[in-house]
Amino acid sequence: MNTIINHRIGTVIASVLITGSSLCFDNAVISGTSPTPNYQVVKKIPLGGEGGWDYLTLDSAARRLYITRSTRVIVLNVDTGLVVGEIGDTPGVHGVAIAPELNRGFTSNGKAATATIFDLKTLKVIGKVKTGSNPDAIVYDSVSQKVFTFNGLSNSATVFDAKTTKVLGTIALDGKPEFAVADGLGRIDVNLEDKSEIVAINASNLKVEKHSPLKPCSEPTGIDIDQEHRRLFIGCRNQIMTVVDANTLSMKATLPIGKGTDAIAYDPVTRLAFSSNGSGSLTVVHEDSADKFSIVNNVVTEPGARTMALDLKTHKLYLATAKFQATSTPVPGQVRSRPSIIPGTFVILVLGD
């Protein structure tokens, strides 16, 4: 995911999918369900500090938001908006996974090729595990009580026991893994960004069960799951959301989304799927039925707000972004340079009704 140094912002910073006010549906009733929340930015939590960021992880029960910031993880109380602690010494940190039943959390440290294990209550570091090269996404599977790090430079997954921290194996993936999700039944689904495929892994025997193409999806990134209806929602860099049957990995639908997506979230109560887009928008999709989906809103956020976490208790969304310095017009034939973050401007956007 490589968002540690202003990841994938250069091509999207000046492009906003929707301009002006958000496309409101005024709480219209959809398919006989409860009114759809009219999402908008309701609060900004300025955090400042140096460095880029990557994944956000929200522990709805504990009311804590884990924010990865290059060399550390900032922990925010979402009810008070106050920082309650940090997890340090996490070089190149990309993601955080939590195992509440074990009172443990885990980080993927891209530059160190390690995973940090920490106490959820005290935030004290318990230990570290060696992983493959550049661990990016990290997922905890509660069925097998195993942790999976997906290693972007070694095209593999490292698996270790969440209790003992013993490494149990390495899974070759034959492609660059992006984000992954546990399906609740003992299987892990991971996107291969360079192959535009999804891979199903058996968490019990650590075997790859299936590769499935995601065309017309190109460069799949974020993923989440509707466990009840067995549907996977996948964000793709060519501005579509792909809906896939979690049992068969067959395509069910595609929908247009904003530019620069890097995270997907699904709310099982409202049956809404969200795509946070670095161009400065949030695409909201309603699951009308297991095989029918509709776009209900495109909300203006801020440029760079491409990663996201969902609070399953309040149904609010938390997006991270900052202000960026203007970039010069690239010379023809040269790669456009990425804009630099203006120090002290990092902020969490809270979206709600």
CSV table of C-alpha atoms in Angstrom, one decimal:
chain,number,residue,atom,x,y,z
A,1,MET,CA,0.0,0.0,0.0
A,2,ASN,CA,3.0,2.2,0.4
A,3,THR,CA,1.1,5.2,1.7
A,4,ILE,CA,3.7,5.9,4.2
A,5,ILE,CA,5.2,8.6,1.9
A,6,ASN,CA,2.1,10.4,0.6
A,7,HIS,CA,0.8,7.2,-1.1
A,8,ARG,CA,-1.0,7.6,-4.4
A,9,ILE,CA,-2.1,11.2,-3.9
A,10,GLY,CA,-0.2,12.8,-6.8
A,11,THR,CA,-2.6,11.8,-9.5
A,12,VAL,CA,-5.8,12.5,-7.5
A,13,ILE,CA,-5.0,15.5,-5.4
A,14,ALA,CA,-6.5,18.0,-7.9
A,15,SER,CA,-9.3,15.8,-9.0
A,16,VAL,CA,-12.6,15.7,-7.0
A,17,LEU,CA,-15.3,13.5,-8.2
A,18,ILE,CA,-18.2,15.6,-6.9
A,19,THR,CA,-18.0,19.3,-6.5
A,20,GLY,CA,-20.3,21.5,-4.5
A,21,SER,CA,-22.6,20.1,-1.9
A,22,SER,CA,-23.1,16.3,-1.5
A,23,LEU,CA,-25.7,14.6,-3.5
A,24,CYS,CA,-28.4,14.3,-0.9
A,25,PHE,CA,-31.2,11.8,-0.8
A,26,ASP,CA,-32.9,13.4,2.2
A,27,ASN,CA,-33.2,10.2,4.1
A,28,ALA,CA,-35.2,8.6,1.3
A,29,VAL,CA,-36.5,5.1,2.0
A,30,ILE,CA,-34.8,2.5,-0.2
A,31,SER,CA,-36.4,-0.8,-1.0
A,32,GLY,CA,-38.7,-0.6,2.0
A,33,THR,CA,-35.8,-0.4,4.5
A,34,SER,CA,-35.1,2.2,7.1
A,35,PRO,CA,-34.1,5.7,5.9
A,36,THR,CA,-30.6,5.8,4.5
A,37,PRO,CA,-28.3,8.0,6.5
A,38,ASN,CA,-27.4,11.3,4.8
A,39,TYR,CA,-23.7,11.2,5.3
A,40,GLN,CA,-21.7,14.4,5.6
A,41,VAL,CA,-18.6,15.7,7.4
A,42,VAL,CA,-19.9,16.4,10.9
A,43,LYS,CA,-16.6,16.9,12.7
A,44,LYS,CA,-12.9,17.4,12.2
A,45,ILE,CA,-10.3,16.1,14.7
A,46,PRO,CA,-7.0,17.9,14.1
A,47,LEU,CA,-4.0,15.7,15.2
A,48,GLY,CA,-1.1,17.4,13.4
A,49,GLY,CA,2.2,15.7,13.7
A,50,GLU,CA,4.7,14.5,11.1
A,51,GLY,CA,4.6,11.7,8.5
A,52,GLY,CA,2.1,10.0,6.3
A,53,TRP,CA,-0.5,7.4,7.2
A,54,ASP,CA,-2.1,4.2,6.0
A,55,TYR,CA,-4.9,2.0,7.3
A,56,LEU,CA,-7.4,3.0,10.0
A,57,THR,CA,-8.8,0.3,12.4
A,58,LEU,CA,-11.7,1.0,14.7
A,59,ASP,CA,-12.5,-1.1,17.8
A,60,SER,CA,-16.2,-0.2,18.2
A,61,ALA,CA,-16.6,-2.0,21.6
A,62,ALA,CA,-13.5,-0.3,23.2
A,63,ARG,CA,-14.2,3.0,21.4
A,64,ARG,CA,-10.7,3.2,20.0
A,65,LEU,CA,-9.5,4.3,16.6
A,66,TYR,CA,-6.0,3.0,15.6
A,67,ILE,CA,-4.3,5.4,13.2
A,68,THR,CA,-1.0,4.3,11.5
A,69,ARG,CA,1.5,7.2,11.2
A,70,SER,CA,4.8,6.0,9.6
A,71,THR,CA,6.7,5.1,12.8
A,72,ARG,CA,4.0,4.8,15.4
A,73,VAL,CA,0.3,4.1,15.9
A,74,ILE,CA,-1.8,6.8,17.4
A,75,VAL,CA,-4.8,5.6,19.5
A,76,LEU,CA,-7.8,7.9,19.6
A,77,ASN,CA,-10.9,7.7,21.8
A,78,VAL,CA,-13.7,8.3,19.3
A,79,ASP,CA,-16.2,9.5,21.9
A,80,THR,CA,-14.0,12.2,23.3
A,81,GLY,CA,-11.8,12.9,20.3
A,82,LEU,CA,-8.7,12.7,22.5
A,83,VAL,CA,-5.5,10.7,22.0
A,84,VAL,CA,-5.2,8.1,24.7
A,85,GLY,CA,-1.8,6.6,23.8
A,86,GLU,CA,0.6,5.5,21.2
A,87,ILE,CA,2.3,2.3,20.1
A,88,GLY,CA,5.9,3.2,19.1
A,89,ASP,CA,8.7,1.6,17.2
A,90,THR,CA,6.6,0.4,14.3
A,91,PRO,CA,8.8,1.4,11.3
A,92,GLY,CA,6.7,1.8,8.2
A,93,VAL,CA,3.6,0.7,9.9
A,94,HIS,CA,0.7,0.0,7.5
A,95,GLY,CA,-2.1,-1.7,9.4
A,96,VAL,CA,-3.6,-2.8,12.8
A,97,ALA,CA,-5.6,-6.0,13.5
A,98,ILE,CA,-7.2,-6.7,16.9
A,99,ALA,CA,-8.2,-9.8,18.8
A,100,PRO,CA,-10.5,-8.6,21.6
A,101,GLU,CA,-11.0,-12.1,23.1
A,102,LEU,CA,-7.2,-12.4,23.5
A,103,ASN,CA,-6.7,-8.8,24.6
A,104,ARG,CA,-4.1,-8.4,21.8
A,105,GLY,CA,-3.5,-6.2,18.9
A,106,PHE,CA,-1.1,-6.6,16.0
A,107,THR,CA,0.7,-4.1,13.6
A,108,SER,CA,2.3,-4.7,10.3
A,109,ASN,CA,5.7,-2.9,10.1
A,110,GLY,CA,6.6,-2.5,6.5
A,111,LYS,CA,10.1,-1.2,6.8
A,112,ALA,CA,11.1,-3.6,9.5
A,113,ALA,CA,9.5,-6.7,8.1
A,114,THR,CA,7.9,-7.4,11.5
A,115,ALA,CA,4.6,-7.6,13.2
A,116,THR,CA,4.3,-6.0,16.7
A,117,ILE,CA,2.1,-7.6,19.3
A,118,PHE,CA,0.6,-5.3,21.9
A,119,ASP,CA,-1.8,-5.3,24.9
A,120,LEU,CA,-5.2,-3.8,23.9
A,121,LYS,CA,-5.8,-2.3,27.4
A,122,THR,CA,-2.4,-0.9,28.2
A,123,LEU,CA,-1.0,-0.5,24.6
A,124,LYS,CA,2.3,-2.0,25.9
A,125,VAL,CA,4.3,-4.0,23.4
A,126,ILE,CA,4.3,-7.8,24.2
A,127,GLY,CA,6.7,-8.9,21.4
A,128,LYS,CA,7.5,-8.9,17.7
A,129,VAL,CA,7.3,-11.5,14.9
A,130,LYS,CA,9.4,-11.7,11.8
A,131,THR,CA,7.4,-11.5,8.6
A,132,GLY,CA,8.1,-11.5,4.8
A,133,SER,CA,9.2,-8.3,3.1
A,134,ASN,CA,7.1,-5.2,3.5
A,135,PRO,CA,4.1,-6.5,5.4
A,136,ASP,CA,1.1,-4.4,4.4
A,137,ALA,CA,-2.4,-5.5,5.2
A,138,ILE,CA,-2.8,-7.5,8.5
A,139,VAL,CA,-5.8,-9.6,9.4
A,140,TYR,CA,-6.9,-11.6,12.5
A,141,ASP,CA,-9.0,-14.7,11.9
A,142,SER,CA,-11.1,-15.4,15.0
A,143,VAL,CA,-12.0,-18.9,13.9
A,144,SER,CA,-8.5,-20.2,13.8
A,145,GLN,CA,-7.0,-17.5,16.1
A,146,LYS,CA,-4.3,-16.8,13.6
A,147,VAL,CA,-2.8,-13.6,12.3
A,148,PHE,CA,-2.0,-13.1,8.6
A,149,THR,CA,0.4,-10.4,7.3
A,150,PHE,CA,0.3,-9.8,3.6
A,151,ASN,CA,3.8,-9.0,2.3
A,152,GLY,CA,3.9,-6.7,-0.6
A,153,LEU,CA,7.4,-7.2,-1.8
A,154,SER,CA,7.7,-10.9,-1.3
A,155,ASN,CA,4.2,-11.8,-2.7
A,156,SER,CA,3.4,-13.9,0.3
A,157,ALA,CA,1.5,-14.1,3.5
A,158,THR,CA,3.1,-14.8,6.9
A,159,VAL,CA,0.9,-16.7,9.4
A,160,PHE,CA,1.4,-16.8,13.1
A,161,ASP,CA,-0.5,-18.0,16.1
A,162,ALA,CA,-2.1,-15.1,17.9
A,163,LYS,CA,-1.6,-16.7,21.3
A,164,THR,CA,1.9,-18.1,21.1
A,165,THR,CA,3.1,-15.8,18.4
A,166,LYS,CA,4.8,-18.8,16.8
A,167,VAL,CA,5.1,-18.5,13.0
A,168,LEU,CA,3.1,-21.3,11.4
A,169,GLY,CA,4.0,-20.9,7.8
A,170,THR,CA,4.4,-18.7,4.7
A,171,ILE,CA,1.9,-18.8,1.9
A,172,ALA,CA,3.1,-18.0,-1.7
A,173,LEU,CA,0.5,-15.8,-3.4
A,174,ASP,CA,1.9,-15.5,-7.0
A,175,GLY,CA,1.1,-11.7,-7.0
A,176,LYS,CA,1.2,-8.5,-4.9
A,177,PRO,CA,-1.3,-8.7,-2.1
A,178,GLU,CA,-3.3,-5.6,-1.2
A,179,PHE,CA,-6.0,-5.7,1.5
A,180,ALA,CA,-7.7,-8.8,2.9
A,181,VAL,CA,-10.7,-9.8,5.0
A,182,ALA,CA,-11.6,-12.8,7.2
A,183,ASP,CA,-15.0,-14.3,6.1
A,184,GLY,CA,-16.0,-15.5,9.6
A,185,LEU,CA,-16.0,-19.1,8.5
A,186,GLY,CA,-12.3,-19.8,8.6
A,187,ARG,CA,-11.3,-18.4,5.2
A,188,ILE,CA,-9.3,-15.3,4.2
A,189,ASP,CA,-9.9,-13.5,1.0
A,190,VAL,CA,-7.1,-11.3,-0.3
A,191,ASN,CA,-6.8,-9.0,-3.4
A,192,LEU,CA,-3.8,-9.3,-5.7
A,193,GLU,CA,-3.3,-5.8,-7.0
A,194,ASP,CA,-1.0,-6.6,-9.9
A,195,LYS,CA,-3.0,-9.6,-11.1
A,196,SER,CA,-6.5,-8.1,-10.6
A,197,GLU,CA,-7.4,-11.3,-8.8
A,198,ILE,CA,-8.9,-12.4,-5.5
A,199,VAL,CA,-7.4,-15.4,-3.7
A,200,ALA,CA,-9.2,-17.6,-1.1
A,201,ILE,CA,-7.0,-19.0,1.7
A,202,ASN,CA,-8.0,-21.8,4.1
A,203,ALA,CA,-7.0,-20.5,7.5
A,204,SER,CA,-6.9,-24.0,9.0
A,205,ASN,CA,-4.4,-25.7,6.6
A,206,LEU,CA,-2.9,-22.5,5.1
A,207,LYS,CA,-3.6,-23.6,1.6
A,208,VAL,CA,-4.7,-21.5,-1.3
A,209,GLU,CA,-8.1,-22.8,-2.3
A,210,LYS,CA,-8.9,-20.6,-5.3
A,211,HIS,CA,-7.7,-17.8,-7.6
A,212,SER,CA,-10.5,-15.9,-9.3
A,213,PRO,CA,-10.2,-13.0,-11.8
A,214,LEU,CA,-11.9,-9.7,-11.0
A,215,LYS,CA,-12.2,-8.3,-14.5
A,216,PRO,CA,-13.4,-5.6,-15.3
A,217,CYS,CA,-11.9,-4.6,-12.0
A,218,SER,CA,-8.3,-3.3,-12.3
A,219,GLU,CA,-5.9,-3.0,-9.4
A,220,PRO,CA,-8.2,-4.1,-6.5
A,221,THR,CA,-7.5,-2.4,-3.2
A,222,GLY,CA,-9.9,-2.3,-0.2
A,223,ILE,CA,-12.3,-5.2,0.6
A,224,ASP,CA,-15.0,-5.9,3.1
A,225,ILE,CA,-17.7,-8.5,3.5
A,226,ASP,CA,-21.4,-8.9,4.2
A,227,GLN,CA,-21.1,-12.1,6.2
A,228,GLU,CA,-24.9,-12.7,6.3
A,229,HIS,CA,-25.5,-12.6,2.6
A,230,ARG,CA,-21.9,-13.8,1.6
A,231,ARG,CA,-21.0,-10.8,-0.5
A,232,LEU,CA,-17.6,-9.2,-0.9
A,233,PHE,CA,-17.3,-5.5,-1.7
A,234,ILE,CA,-14.0,-4.6,-3.5
A,235,GLY,CA,-12.7,-1.2,-4.5
A,236,CYS,CA,-10.8,-1.0,-7.8
A,237,ARG,CA,-8.5,1.7,-9.1
A,238,ASN,CA,-10.4,2.0,-12.4
A,239,GLN,CA,-13.2,3.6,-10.4
A,240,ILE,CA,-15.5,0.7,-9.9
A,241,MET,CA,-16.7,-1.2,-6.9
A,242,THR,CA,-17.0,-5.0,-7.6
A,243,VAL,CA,-19.4,-7.2,-5.7
A,244,VAL,CA,-18.4,-10.8,-5.5
A,245,ASP,CA,-20.1,-14.0,-4.1
A,246,ALA,CA,-17.9,-14.9,-1.1
A,247,ASN,CA,-18.7,-18.6,-1.6
A,248,THR,CA,-17.9,-19.0,-5.3
A,249,LEU,CA,-15.9,-15.8,-5.9
A,250,SER,CA,-18.1,-15.2,-8.9
A,251,MET,CA,-19.0,-11.6,-10.0
A,252,LYS,CA,-22.4,-10.2,-9.0
A,253,ALA,CA,-22.2,-6.5,-9.8
A,254,THR,CA,-20.0,-3.5,-10.6
A,255,LEU,CA,-20.8,0.1,-9.7
A,256,PRO,CA,-19.0,3.4,-10.4
A,257,ILE,CA,-17.1,5.0,-7.6
A,258,GLY,CA,-14.7,7.9,-7.2
A,259,LYS,CA,-11.1,8.2,-8.2
A,260,GLY,CA,-8.3,7.0,-5.9
A,261,THR,CA,-10.1,4.5,-3.7
A,262,ASP,CA,-8.1,2.8,-1.0
A,263,ALA,CA,-10.6,1.5,1.5
A,264,ILE,CA,-14.0,-0.2,1.6
A,265,ALA,CA,-16.3,-0.7,4.5
A,266,TYR,CA,-19.6,-2.5,4.9
A,267,ASP,CA,-22.3,-1.8,7.6
A,268,PRO,CA,-24.4,-4.9,8.2
A,269,VAL,CA,-27.2,-2.8,9.9
A,270,THR,CA,-27.8,-0.2,7.3
A,271,ARG,CA,-26.6,-2.5,4.5
A,272,LEU,CA,-24.5,0.2,3.1
A,273,ALA,CA,-21.0,-0.2,1.5
A,274,PHE,CA,-18.6,2.7,1.4
A,275,SER,CA,-15.7,3.6,-0.8
A,276,SER,CA,-13.4,6.3,0.4
A,277,ASN,CA,-11.8,8.0,-2.6
A,278,GLY,CA,-8.6,10.0,-2.6
A,279,SER,CA,-10.1,12.4,-5.1
A,280,GLY,CA,-12.2,13.8,-2.2
A,281,SER,CA,-15.4,11.9,-2.2
A,282,LEU,CA,-17.2,9.0,-0.4
A,283,THR,CA,-19.3,6.7,-2.6
A,284,VAL,CA,-22.2,5.1,-0.8
A,285,VAL,CA,-23.8,1.9,-2.1
A,286,HIS,CA,-26.9,0.3,-0.8
A,287,GLU,CA,-27.4,-3.5,-0.9
A,288,ASP,CA,-31.0,-3.7,-2.0
A,289,SER,CA,-30.8,-7.5,-2.0
A,290,ALA,CA,-28.1,-10.1,-2.2
A,291,ASP,CA,-28.0,-9.5,-6.0
A,292,LYS,CA,-29.1,-5.9,-6.4
A,293,PHE,CA,-27.1,-2.8,-5.5
A,294,SER,CA,-27.6,0.9,-6.0
A,295,ILE,CA,-25.6,4.1,-5.5
A,296,VAL,CA,-27.4,6.3,-3.0
A,297,ASN,CA,-24.9,9.1,-2.4
A,298,ASN,CA,-21.6,10.7,-3.4
A,299,VAL,CA,-20.4,12.8,-0.5
A,300,VAL,CA,-17.7,15.5,-0.8
A,301,THR,CA,-14.9,14.8,1.7
A,302,GLU,CA,-11.4,16.3,1.2
A,303,PRO,CA,-8.6,15.4,-1.3
A,304,GLY,CA,-6.4,12.7,0.1
A,305,ALA,CA,-9.1,11.1,2.3
A,306,ARG,CA,-8.6,7.7,0.9
A,307,THR,CA,-8.5,5.4,4.0
A,308,MET,CA,-11.4,4.8,6.3
A,309,ALA,CA,-12.8,3.0,9.3
A,310,LEU,CA,-16.4,2.3,10.3
A,311,ASP,CA,-17.9,2.5,13.8
A,312,LEU,CA,-20.4,-0.3,14.0
A,313,LYS,CA,-21.9,1.2,17.1
A,314,THR,CA,-22.7,4.7,15.9
A,315,HIS,CA,-22.5,4.0,12.1
A,316,LYS,CA,-20.1,7.0,11.7
A,317,LEU,CA,-17.1,6.9,9.4
A,318,TYR,CA,-13.6,8.1,10.1
A,319,LEU,CA,-11.3,9.2,7.3
A,320,ALA,CA,-7.8,10.5,7.4
A,321,THR,CA,-6.2,13.3,5.3
A,322,ALA,CA,-4.0,16.4,5.4
A,323,LYS,CA,-3.2,19.5,3.4
A,324,PHE,CA,-0.7,19.2,0.6
A,325,GLN,CA,1.8,21.5,-1.0
A,326,ALA,CA,1.1,22.4,-4.7
A,327,THR,CA,3.1,20.5,-7.3
A,328,SER,CA,4.5,21.9,-10.4
A,329,THR,CA,3.3,20.9,-13.8
A,330,PRO,CA,5.3,17.7,-14.8
A,331,VAL,CA,7.7,17.8,-17.8
A,332,PRO,CA,6.3,15.7,-20.7
A,333,GLY,CA,7.7,12.2,-20.4
A,334,GLN,CA,8.5,12.5,-16.7
A,335,VAL,CA,6.6,11.0,-13.8
A,336,ARG,CA,4.5,13.4,-11.8
A,337,SER,CA,6.0,14.0,-8.4
A,338,ARG,CA,3.8,13.4,-5.3
A,339,PRO,CA,2.7,16.4,-3.3
A,340,SER,CA,4.3,16.9,0.1
A,341,ILE,CA,2.2,16.9,3.3
A,342,ILE,CA,2.1,20.3,4.9
A,343,PRO,CA,3.4,19.7,8.5
A,344,GLY,CA,0.9,19.9,11.2
A,345,THR,CA,-2.2,19.6,9.0
A,346,PHE,CA,-3.1,15.9,9.5
A,347,VAL,CA,-6.8,15.5,10.5
A,348,ILE,CA,-9.5,12.9,11.0
A,349,LEU,CA,-12.8,13.6,9.3
A,350,VAL,CA,-15.9,12.2,11.0
A,351,LEU,CA,-18.8,11.5,8.7
A,352,GLY,CA,-22.3,11.0,10.0
A,353,ASP,CA,-26.0,11.8,9.5
